PDB file of C-alpha atoms and ligand atoms in Angstrom:
ATOM      1  CA  MET Y   1      83.435 118.339  83.799  1.00  0.00           C
ATOM      2  CA  THR Y   2      82.131 120.853  81.394  1.00  0.00           C
ATOM      3  CA  SER Y   3      78.571 121.335  80.384  1.00  0.00           C
ATOM      4  CA  GLY Y   4      79.173 120.224  76.834  1.00  0.00           C
ATOM      5  CA  GLY Y   5      76.599 121.027  74.200  1.00  0.00           C
ATOM      6  CA  GLY Y   6      72.916 120.421  74.266  1.00  0.00           C
ATOM      7  CA  ASP Y   7      70.950 120.069  77.460  1.00  0.00           C
ATOM      8  CA  ALA Y   8      72.170 121.921  80.520  1.00  0.00           C
ATOM      9  CA  PRO Y   9      73.015 119.445  83.245  1.00  0.00           C
ATOM     10  CA  ASN Y  10      71.318 119.589  86.597  1.00  0.00           C
ATOM     11  CA  GLN Y  11      72.938 122.133  88.821  1.00  0.00           C
ATOM     12  CA  ARG Y  12      75.247 120.673  91.405  1.00  0.00           C
ATOM     13  CA  ILE Y  13      74.392 120.832  95.082  1.00  0.00           C
ATOM     14  CA  ALA Y  14      76.941 122.094  97.575  1.00  0.00           C
ATOM     15  CA  LEU Y  15      76.871 121.645 101.334  1.00  0.00           C
ATOM     16  CA  ARG Y  16      76.998 124.491 103.837  1.00  0.00           C
ATOM     17  CA  TRP Y  17      76.968 123.903 107.558  1.00  0.00           C
ATOM     18  CA  GLY Y  18      77.261 125.376 111.020  1.00  0.00           C
ATOM     19  CA  ALA Y  19      77.634 123.818 114.455  1.00  0.00           C
ATOM     20  CA  ALA Y  20      77.499 124.759 118.111  1.00  0.00           C
ATOM     21  CA  THR Y  21      78.047 122.803 121.314  1.00  0.00           C
ATOM     22  CA  HIS Y  22      77.939 123.867 124.953  1.00  0.00           C
ATOM     23  CA  ALA Y  23      77.998 122.253 128.408  1.00  0.00           C
ATOM     24  CA  GLY Y  24      74.780 124.092 129.241  1.00  0.00           C
ATOM     25  CA  ILE Y  25      73.852 125.901 132.439  1.00  0.00           C
ATOM     26  CA  VAL Y  26      73.838 122.995 134.914  1.00  0.00           C
ATOM     27  CA  ARG Y  27      76.367 120.349 133.848  1.00  0.00           C
ATOM     28  CA  PRO Y  28      80.041 121.007 134.664  1.00  0.00           C
ATOM     29  CA  VAL Y  29      81.378 119.086 131.656  1.00  0.00           C
ATOM     30  CA  ASN Y  30      80.314 118.866 128.025  1.00  0.00           C
ATOM     31  CA  GLN Y  31      80.042 115.156 127.232  1.00  0.00           C
ATOM     32  CA  ASP Y  32      78.615 115.858 123.785  1.00  0.00           C
ATOM     33  CA  ALA Y  33      80.984 115.768 120.824  1.00  0.00           C
ATOM     34  CA  VAL Y  34      80.368 117.113 117.328  1.00  0.00           C
ATOM     35  CA  LEU Y  35      81.707 116.469 113.845  1.00  0.00           C
ATOM     36  CA  ALA Y  36      80.810 119.286 111.481  1.00  0.00           C
ATOM     37  CA  GLY Y  37      81.675 118.353 107.918  1.00  0.00           C
ATOM     38  CA  PRO Y  38      82.913 118.287 105.327  1.00  0.00           C
ATOM     39  CA  THR Y  39      81.480 114.801 104.742  1.00  0.00           C
ATOM     40  CA  ILE Y  40      79.877 113.644 107.988  1.00  0.00           C
ATOM     41  CA  PHE Y  41      77.696 115.823 110.238  1.00  0.00           C
ATOM     42  CA  ALA Y  42      77.372 114.092 113.582  1.00  0.00           C
ATOM     43  CA  VAL Y  43      76.473 114.536 117.216  1.00  0.00           C
ATOM     44  CA  ALA Y  44      77.495 112.046 119.926  1.00  0.00           C
ATOM     45  CA  ASP Y  45      76.061 112.363 123.432  1.00  0.00           C
ATOM     46  CA  GLY Y  46      78.239 110.470 125.886  1.00  0.00           C
ATOM     47  CA  MET Y  47      77.103 108.787 129.070  1.00  0.00           C
ATOM     48  CA  GLY Y  48      78.793 106.951 131.889  1.00  0.00           C
ATOM     49  CA  GLY Y  49      79.457 109.578 134.513  1.00  0.00           C
ATOM     50  CA  HIS Y  50      82.252 112.081 134.989  1.00  0.00           C
ATOM     51  CA  ALA Y  51      84.936 111.712 132.331  1.00  0.00           C
ATOM     52  CA  ALA Y  52      83.676 108.455 130.838  1.00  0.00           C
ATOM     53  CA  GLY Y  53      80.890 109.803 128.659  1.00  0.00           C
ATOM     54  CA  ASP Y  54      83.298 112.401 127.368  1.00  0.00           C
ATOM     55  CA  VAL Y  55      85.720 109.645 126.344  1.00  0.00           C
ATOM     56  CA  ALA Y  56      83.030 107.626 124.543  1.00  0.00           C
ATOM     57  CA  SER Y  57      81.599 110.513 122.524  1.00  0.00           C
ATOM     58  CA  SER Y  58      85.064 111.836 121.638  1.00  0.00           C
ATOM     59  CA  LEU Y  59      86.186 108.370 120.508  1.00  0.00           C
ATOM     60  CA  ALA Y  60      83.131 108.024 118.303  1.00  0.00           C
ATOM     61  CA  ILE Y  61      83.646 111.400 116.640  1.00  0.00           C
ATOM     62  CA  ALA Y  62      87.403 110.921 116.224  1.00  0.00           C
ATOM     63  CA  THR Y  63      86.841 107.530 114.590  1.00  0.00           C
ATOM     64  CA  LEU Y  64      84.396 109.029 112.106  1.00  0.00           C
ATOM     65  CA  ALA Y  65      86.738 111.927 111.323  1.00  0.00           C
ATOM     66  CA  HIS Y  66      89.590 109.505 110.698  1.00  0.00           C
ATOM     67  CA  ALA Y  67      87.427 107.358 108.431  1.00  0.00           C
ATOM     68  CA  VAL Y  68      86.527 110.378 106.309  1.00  0.00           C
ATOM     69  CA  GLY Y  69      90.131 111.385 105.732  1.00  0.00           C
ATOM     70  CA  ASP Y  70      90.289 113.545 102.638  1.00  0.00           C
ATOM     71  CA  ALA Y  71      87.138 112.110 101.081  1.00  0.00           C
ATOM     72  CA  GLU Y  72      84.529 114.604  99.958  1.00  0.00           C
ATOM     73  CA  PHE Y  73      81.920 111.855  99.666  1.00  0.00           C
ATOM     74  CA  LEU Y  74      81.747 108.331 101.027  1.00  0.00           C
ATOM     75  CA  PRO Y  75      79.908 105.121 100.215  1.00  0.00           C
ATOM     76  CA  ALA Y  76      77.337 104.184 102.861  1.00  0.00           C
ATOM     77  CA  SER Y  77      79.291 101.025 103.636  1.00  0.00           C
ATOM     78  CA  ALA Y  78      82.305 103.112 104.716  1.00  0.00           C
ATOM     79  CA  VAL Y  79      80.170 105.138 107.120  1.00  0.00           C
ATOM     80  CA  VAL Y  80      78.666 102.026 108.669  1.00  0.00           C
ATOM     81  CA  SER Y  81      82.122 100.439 108.956  1.00  0.00           C
ATOM     82  CA  ALA Y  82      83.370 103.525 110.779  1.00  0.00           C
ATOM     83  CA  VAL Y  83      80.449 103.367 113.201  1.00  0.00           C
ATOM     84  CA  ARG Y  84      81.203  99.704 113.914  1.00  0.00           C
ATOM     85  CA  GLU Y  85      84.864 100.557 114.421  1.00  0.00           C
ATOM     86  CA  ALA Y  86      83.892 103.298 116.886  1.00  0.00           C
ATOM     87  CA  ASN Y  87      81.797 100.778 118.802  1.00  0.00           C
ATOM     88  CA  ASP Y  88      84.739  98.358 118.980  1.00  0.00           C
ATOM     89  CA  LEU Y  89      87.133 101.091 120.125  1.00  0.00           C
ATOM     90  CA  ILE Y  90      84.827 102.278 122.904  1.00  0.00           C
ATOM     91  CA  ILE Y  91      84.367  98.724 124.174  1.00  0.00           C
ATOM     92  CA  ALA Y  92      88.123  98.108 124.014  1.00  0.00           C
ATOM     93  CA  GLU Y  93      88.894 101.340 125.873  1.00  0.00           C
ATOM     94  CA  ALA Y  94      86.361 100.501 128.605  1.00  0.00           C
ATOM     95  CA  TYR Y  95      87.978  97.077 128.949  1.00  0.00           C
ATOM     96  CA  ARG Y  96      91.480  98.579 129.097  1.00  0.00           C
ATOM     97  CA  ASP Y  97      90.654 101.335 131.592  1.00  0.00           C
ATOM     98  CA  GLY Y  98      88.309 100.347 134.401  1.00  0.00           C
ATOM     99  CA  ALA Y  99      87.727 104.006 135.237  1.00  0.00           C
ATOM    100  CA  VAL Y 100      85.608 104.364 132.094  1.00  0.00           C
ATOM    101  CA  ALA Y 101      83.899 100.944 132.205  1.00  0.00           C
ATOM    102  CA  GLY Y 102      80.234 101.175 131.299  1.00  0.00           C
ATOM    103  CA  MET Y 103      80.622 104.252 129.127  1.00  0.00           C
ATOM    104  CA  GLY Y 104      78.665 104.621 125.927  1.00  0.00           C
ATOM    105  CA  THR Y 105      77.414 107.238 123.543  1.00  0.00           C
ATOM    106  CA  THR Y 106      74.562 108.043 121.232  1.00  0.00           C
ATOM    107  CA  LEU Y 107      75.395 108.816 117.627  1.00  0.00           C
ATOM    108  CA  ALA Y 108      73.262 110.655 115.106  1.00  0.00           C
ATOM    109  CA  LEU Y 109      74.636 111.678 111.732  1.00  0.00           C
ATOM    110  CA  VAL Y 110      74.039 112.758 108.177  1.00  0.00           C
ATOM    111  CA  ALA Y 111      76.699 111.677 105.674  1.00  0.00           C
ATOM    112  CA  ALA Y 112      77.296 112.878 102.110  1.00  0.00           C
ATOM    113  CA  LEU Y 113      77.265 109.850  99.804  1.00  0.00           C
ATOM    114  CA  GLY Y 114      78.696 109.624  96.320  1.00  0.00           C
ATOM    115  CA  ASP Y 115      81.771 109.280  94.151  1.00  0.00           C
ATOM    116  CA  ASP Y 116      82.706 112.588  92.508  1.00  0.00           C
ATOM    117  CA  ARG Y 117      79.493 114.417  93.369  1.00  0.00           C
ATOM    118  CA  LEU Y 118      76.722 114.321  95.956  1.00  0.00           C
ATOM    119  CA  ALA Y 119      74.536 111.337  95.095  1.00  0.00           C
ATOM    120  CA  GLY Y 120      72.646 110.785  98.338  1.00  0.00           C
ATOM    121  CA  LEU Y 121      72.422 111.417 102.036  1.00  0.00           C
ATOM    122  CA  LEU Y 122      72.734 108.763 104.695  1.00  0.00           C
ATOM    123  CA  VAL Y 123      70.894 109.355 107.962  1.00  0.00           C
ATOM    124  CA  LEU Y 124      72.017 107.082 110.783  1.00  0.00           C
ATOM    125  CA  ASN Y 125      71.004 106.906 114.428  1.00  0.00           C
ATOM    126  CA  ILE Y 126      71.770 105.030 117.639  1.00  0.00           C
ATOM    127  CA  GLY Y 127      70.217 106.391 120.859  1.00  0.00           C
ATOM    128  CA  ASP Y 128      68.162 109.525 121.452  1.00  0.00           C
ATOM    129  CA  SER Y 129      70.092 112.203 119.607  1.00  0.00           C
ATOM    130  CA  ARG Y 130      68.041 113.330 116.640  1.00  0.00           C
ATOM    131  CA  ILE Y 131      68.100 114.146 112.946  1.00  0.00           C
ATOM    132  CA  TYR Y 132      65.461 116.448 111.471  1.00  0.00           C
ATOM    133  CA  ARG Y 133      64.815 117.557 107.915  1.00  0.00           C
ATOM    134  CA  PHE Y 134      63.334 120.947 107.129  1.00  0.00           C
ATOM    135  CA  GLY Y 135      61.833 120.684 103.666  1.00  0.00           C
ATOM    136  CA  SER Y 136      62.351 123.537 101.248  1.00  0.00           C
ATOM    137  CA  ASP Y 137      59.085 122.720  99.501  1.00  0.00           C
ATOM    138  CA  ASP Y 138      56.635 123.033 102.383  1.00  0.00           C
ATOM    139  CA  SER Y 139      58.744 124.436 105.260  1.00  0.00           C
ATOM    140  CA  SER Y 140      57.874 121.428 107.394  1.00  0.00           C
ATOM    141  CA  LEU Y 141      60.148 120.032 110.096  1.00  0.00           C
ATOM    142  CA  VAL Y 142      60.176 116.231 110.231  1.00  0.00           C
ATOM    143  CA  GLN Y 143      62.084 114.107 112.722  1.00  0.00           C
ATOM    144  CA  LEU Y 144      63.779 111.476 110.575  1.00  0.00           C
ATOM    145  CA  SER Y 145      65.316 109.447 113.385  1.00  0.00           C
ATOM    146  CA  VAL Y 146      63.445 107.364 115.923  1.00  0.00           C
ATOM    147  CA  ASP Y 147      64.533 107.850 119.543  1.00  0.00           C
ATOM    148  CA  HIS Y 148      65.910 104.676 121.081  1.00  0.00           C
ATOM    149  CA  SER Y 149      64.676 105.520 124.550  1.00  0.00           C
ATOM    150  CA  VAL Y 150      62.399 104.066 127.190  1.00  0.00           C
ATOM    151  CA  VAL Y 151      59.945 106.945 126.949  1.00  0.00           C
ATOM    152  CA  ALA Y 152      59.836 106.801 123.136  1.00  0.00           C
ATOM    153  CA  GLU Y 153      58.868 103.143 123.378  1.00  0.00           C
ATOM    154  CA  LEU Y 154      56.179 103.968 125.944  1.00  0.00           C
ATOM    155  CA  VAL Y 155      54.819 106.726 123.697  1.00  0.00           C
ATOM    156  CA  ALA Y 156      54.877 104.419 120.662  1.00  0.00           C
ATOM    157  CA  ALA Y 157      52.996 101.764 122.643  1.00  0.00           C
ATOM    158  CA  GLY Y 158      50.373 104.333 123.635  1.00  0.00           C
ATOM    159  CA  ASP Y 159      51.151 103.959 127.349  1.00  0.00           C
ATOM    160  CA  ILE Y 160      52.055 107.624 127.880  1.00  0.00           C
ATOM    161  CA  ASP Y 161      51.796 110.829 125.858  1.00  0.00           C
ATOM    162  CA  GLU Y 162      54.563 113.276 124.889  1.00  0.00           C
ATOM    163  CA  ALA Y 163      53.823 115.524 127.858  1.00  0.00           C
ATOM    164  CA  ALA Y 164      54.179 112.634 130.295  1.00  0.00           C
ATOM    165  CA  ALA Y 165      57.387 111.542 128.558  1.00  0.00           C
ATOM    166  CA  ALA Y 166      59.011 114.904 129.313  1.00  0.00           C
ATOM    167  CA  THR Y 167      58.709 114.380 133.079  1.00  0.00           C
ATOM    168  CA  HIS Y 168      58.871 110.575 133.207  1.00  0.00           C
ATOM    169  CA  PRO Y 169      61.386 109.197 135.780  1.00  0.00           C
ATOM    170  CA  ASP Y 170      63.024 107.122 133.018  1.00  0.00           C
ATOM    171  CA  ARG Y 171      63.271 110.018 130.562  1.00  0.00           C
ATOM    172  CA  ASN Y 172      67.080 109.763 130.529  1.00  0.00           C
ATOM    173  CA  ALA Y 173      67.171 106.026 129.834  1.00  0.00           C
ATOM    174  CA  ILE Y 174      68.180 105.096 126.299  1.00  0.00           C
ATOM    175  CA  THR Y 175      67.719 101.606 124.896  1.00  0.00           C
ATOM    176  CA  ARG Y 176      70.575 101.617 122.402  1.00  0.00           C
ATOM    177  CA  ALA Y 177      74.070 103.139 122.456  1.00  0.00           C
ATOM    178  CA  LEU Y 178      77.532 102.690 121.032  1.00  0.00           C
ATOM    179  CA  GLY Y 179      79.966 100.907 123.349  1.00  0.00           C
ATOM    180  CA  ILE Y 180      77.496  98.531 124.980  1.00  0.00           C
ATOM    181  CA  ASP Y 181      77.181  95.479 122.732  1.00  0.00           C
ATOM    182  CA  ASP Y 182      79.594  93.931 120.246  1.00  0.00           C
ATOM    183  CA  GLU Y 183      76.880  94.134 117.608  1.00  0.00           C
ATOM    184  CA  VAL Y 184      75.806  97.666 116.683  1.00  0.00           C
ATOM    185  CA  ASP Y 185      72.034  97.963 116.419  1.00  0.00           C
ATOM    186  CA  LEU Y 186      71.550 101.071 114.284  1.00  0.00           C
ATOM    187  CA  ASP Y 187      68.791 102.625 112.206  1.00  0.00           C
ATOM    188  CA  MET Y 188      69.590 104.186 108.865  1.00  0.00           C
ATOM    189  CA  TRP Y 189      67.822 105.712 105.919  1.00  0.00           C
ATOM    190  CA  GLN Y 190      68.951 107.089 102.558  1.00  0.00           C
ATOM    191  CA  PHE Y 191      67.591 110.198 100.884  1.00  0.00           C
ATOM    192  CA  ASP Y 192      68.022 111.890  97.548  1.00  0.00           C
ATOM    193  CA  PRO Y 193      69.590 115.318  97.941  1.00  0.00           C
ATOM    194  CA  VAL Y 194      67.090 118.118  97.382  1.00  0.00           C
ATOM    195  CA  MET Y 195      68.320 121.652  96.788  1.00  0.00           C
ATOM    196  CA  GLY Y 196      67.144 123.947  99.585  1.00  0.00           C
ATOM    197  CA  ASP Y 197      66.617 121.251 102.206  1.00  0.00           C
ATOM    198  CA  ARG Y 198      68.078 121.820 105.664  1.00  0.00           C
ATOM    199  CA  PHE Y 199      69.040 119.148 108.175  1.00  0.00           C
ATOM    200  CA  VAL Y 200      69.482 119.451 111.929  1.00  0.00           C
ATOM    201  CA  VAL Y 201      71.494 116.925 113.936  1.00  0.00           C
ATOM    202  CA  CYS Y 202      71.238 117.526 117.687  1.00  0.00           C
ATOM    203  CA  SER Y 203      71.545 116.065 121.148  1.00  0.00           C
ATOM    204  CA  ASP Y 204      68.565 115.719 123.489  1.00  0.00           C
ATOM    205  CA  GLY Y 205      69.833 118.803 125.316  1.00  0.00           C
ATOM    206  CA  LEU Y 206      68.453 120.915 122.472  1.00  0.00           C
ATOM    207  CA  VAL Y 207      65.052 119.303 122.057  1.00  0.00           C
ATOM    208  CA  ARG Y 208      64.363 119.260 125.802  1.00  0.00           C
ATOM    209  CA  GLU Y 209      64.615 123.044 125.851  1.00  0.00           C
ATOM    210  CA  VAL Y 210      63.486 124.091 122.384  1.00  0.00           C
ATOM    211  CA  SER Y 211      60.244 122.845 120.827  1.00  0.00           C
ATOM    212  CA  ASP Y 212      60.027 121.491 117.301  1.00  0.00           C
ATOM    213  CA  GLU Y 213      57.951 124.562 116.448  1.00  0.00           C
ATOM    214  CA  ALA Y 214      60.693 126.883 117.684  1.00  0.00           C
ATOM    215  CA  ILE Y 215      63.350 124.928 115.758  1.00  0.00           C
ATOM    216  CA  ALA Y 216      61.262 125.188 112.591  1.00  0.00           C
ATOM    217  CA  HIS Y 217      60.847 128.924 113.171  1.00  0.00           C
ATOM    218  CA  ARG Y 218      64.629 129.401 113.290  1.00  0.00           C
ATOM    219  CA  LEU Y 219      65.126 127.356 110.126  1.00  0.00           C
ATOM    220  CA  ALA Y 220      62.379 129.212 108.271  1.00  0.00           C
ATOM    221  CA  ALA Y 221      64.043 132.584 108.913  1.00  0.00           C
ATOM    222  CA  GLY Y 222      66.536 131.824 106.159  1.00  0.00           C
ATOM    223  CA  ASP Y 223      69.733 132.657 108.034  1.00  0.00           C
ATOM    224  CA  PRO Y 224      72.908 130.785 107.085  1.00  0.00           C
ATOM    225  CA  ALA Y 225      73.556 127.451 108.816  1.00  0.00           C
ATOM    226  CA  THR Y 226      76.257 128.965 111.036  1.00  0.00           C
ATOM    227  CA  VAL Y 227      73.811 131.562 112.349  1.00  0.00           C
ATOM    228  CA  VAL Y 228      70.953 129.077 112.841  1.00  0.00           C
ATOM    229  CA  ALA Y 229      73.195 126.756 114.881  1.00  0.00           C
ATOM    230  CA  GLU Y 230      74.236 129.634 117.149  1.00  0.00           C
ATOM    231  CA  ARG Y 231      70.644 130.870 117.526  1.00  0.00           C
ATOM    232  CA  LEU Y 232      69.377 127.404 118.478  1.00  0.00           C
ATOM    233  CA  LEU Y 233      72.116 127.069 121.092  1.00  0.00           C
ATOM    234  CA  GLU Y 234      71.199 130.495 122.465  1.00  0.00           C
ATOM    235  CA  ASP Y 235      67.544 129.419 122.629  1.00  0.00           C
ATOM    236  CA  ALA Y 236      68.472 126.320 124.643  1.00  0.00           C
ATOM    237  CA  LEU Y 237      70.688 128.319 127.008  1.00  0.00           C
ATOM    238  CA  ALA Y 238      67.952 130.911 127.493  1.00  0.00           C
ATOM    239  CA  ALA Y 239      65.549 128.084 128.394  1.00  0.00           C
ATOM    240  CA  GLY Y 240      67.860 126.812 131.132  1.00  0.00           C
ATOM    241  CA  ALA Y 241      69.950 124.171 129.301  1.00  0.00           C
ATOM    242  CA  SER Y 242      69.843 121.513 132.005  1.00  0.00           C
ATOM    243  CA  ASP Y 243      71.871 119.177 129.765  1.00  0.00           C
ATOM    244  CA  ASN Y 244      74.731 119.584 127.300  1.00  0.00           C
ATOM    245  CA  VAL Y 245      73.499 121.121 124.041  1.00  0.00           C
ATOM    246  CA  SER Y 246      74.818 120.313 120.559  1.00  0.00           C
ATOM    247  CA  VAL Y 247      73.452 121.221 117.174  1.00  0.00           C
ATOM    248  CA  VAL Y 248      74.699 120.862 113.617  1.00  0.00           C
ATOM    249  CA  VAL Y 249      72.808 122.538 110.778  1.00  0.00           C
ATOM    250  CA  LEU Y 250      73.423 121.317 107.221  1.00  0.00           C
ATOM    251  CA  ASP Y 251      72.133 123.144 104.141  1.00  0.00           C
ATOM    252  CA  LEU Y 252      71.900 121.866 100.575  1.00  0.00           C
ATOM    253  CA  VAL Y 253      72.511 124.883  98.365  1.00  0.00           C
ATOM    254  CA  ALA Y 254      73.311 125.662  94.750  1.00  0.00           C
ATOM    255  CA  ASP Y 255      77.001 125.141  94.061  1.00  0.00           C
ATOM    256  CA  ASP Y 256      78.499 128.529  93.165  1.00  0.00           C
ATOM    257  CA  HIS Y 257      81.485 126.734  91.703  1.00  0.00           C
ATOM    258  CA  ASP Y 258      79.461 124.520  89.430  1.00  0.00           C
ATOM    259  CA  PRO Y 259      81.490 124.213  86.201  1.00  0.00           C
ATOM    260  CA  ALA Y 260      78.220 124.139  84.299  1.00  0.00           C
ATOM    261  CA  ILE Y 261      77.424 127.621  85.563  1.00  0.00           C
ATOM    262  CA  GLU Y 262      80.889 128.997  85.005  1.00  0.00           C
ATOM    263  CA  VAL Y 263      80.799 128.300  81.313  1.00  0.00           C
ATOM    264  CA  GLY Y 264      80.186 131.663  79.691  1.00  0.00           C
ATOM    265  CA  ALA Y 265      79.995 133.386  83.042  1.00  0.00           C
ATOM    266  CA  GLY Y 266      83.686 133.903  83.671  1.00  0.00           C
ATOM    267  CA  ASP Y 267      85.822 131.943  86.029  1.00  0.00           C
ATOM    268  CA  THR Y 268      84.465 132.538  89.520  1.00  0.00           C
ATOM    269  CA  ARG Y 269      86.334 129.656  91.058  1.00  0.00           C
ATOM    270  CA  PRO Y 270      88.322 130.856  94.060  1.00  0.00           C
ATOM    271  CA  VAL Y 271      92.005 129.984  94.115  1.00  0.00           C
ATOM    272  CA  GLU Y 272      92.356 127.163  96.594  1.00  0.00           C
ATOM    273  CA  ALA Y 273      95.122 126.865  99.142  1.00  0.00           C
ATOM    274  CA  GLY Y 274      98.196 125.468  97.426  1.00  0.00           C
ATOM    275  CA  ASP Y 275      96.770 126.225  94.023  1.00  0.00           C
ATOM    276  CA  THR Y 276      99.192 128.760  92.589  1.00  0.00           C
ATOM    277  CA  ARG Y 277      97.764 128.869  89.117  1.00  0.00           C
ATOM    278  CA  PRO Y 278      96.566 132.326  88.193  1.00  0.00           C
ATOM    279  CA  ARG Y 279      92.808 132.463  87.905  1.00  0.00           C
ATOM    280  CA  SER Y 280      93.035 133.525  84.296  1.00  0.00           C
ATOM    281  CA  GLY Y 281      95.203 130.521  83.553  1.00  0.00           C
ATOM    282  CA  ARG Y 282      92.478 127.913  83.379  1.00  0.00           C
TER     283      ARG Y 282
HETATM  284 MG1  LIG V   1      72.152 114.689 126.516  1.00  0.00          MG
END
């Protein structure tokens, strides 16, 4: 893992992230659950009344976290397998405990794909939580995921416009969720990692209160991911936060610990926990 002679290798990309979740102003319980790195960046928005939605979203996130284990990167197949396992576990739990029958959850995630380095990003969605990309090249915010909701289908069919969707009586109805059917019907896309790109994974509680323009404005300010996540949550709370609010911000940045950079520049690698070698001992 040294640069060797000749051409300098492409600089490695590192991931930086921040996350925030909150019950909001109106709801007594936060039924959203969040997984913030180091490999999967996910939001699950549970449904099913009282404690049930909480159980479904927590099960989904815990299953993903367990699947990641110590892996820094995963193959896409492992992520999809974990999502299917989460679906099975939610269905099994609803069957076992009648008190949570009918529960389900959305799931939206970005996963870091690769073997020993970041090779791609998997974007995966079930339900109406969202994934956005904020491009470093043109500062544009693009919704990557498609909402699996009644109103999104009506908008796509041209029956109603976005303004009507926001107040439609079926605006809370989603058409796909984890924990409903044995077969998981998910959307997914793969992207090449681009240095400087930012991703936002969020529940509908954010986008109901904060416009895409306002989200883009926060991302364009250039604050670290941790700060942007907190600011977006504050924006949603200030707007009334009638639903639970969750947001994960993921940044693709230059890897400060890139061995290719360290050659000739001194050893800037921090001593990791459990690594007792003196820094000069490399
Ligand atoms: Mg919600």
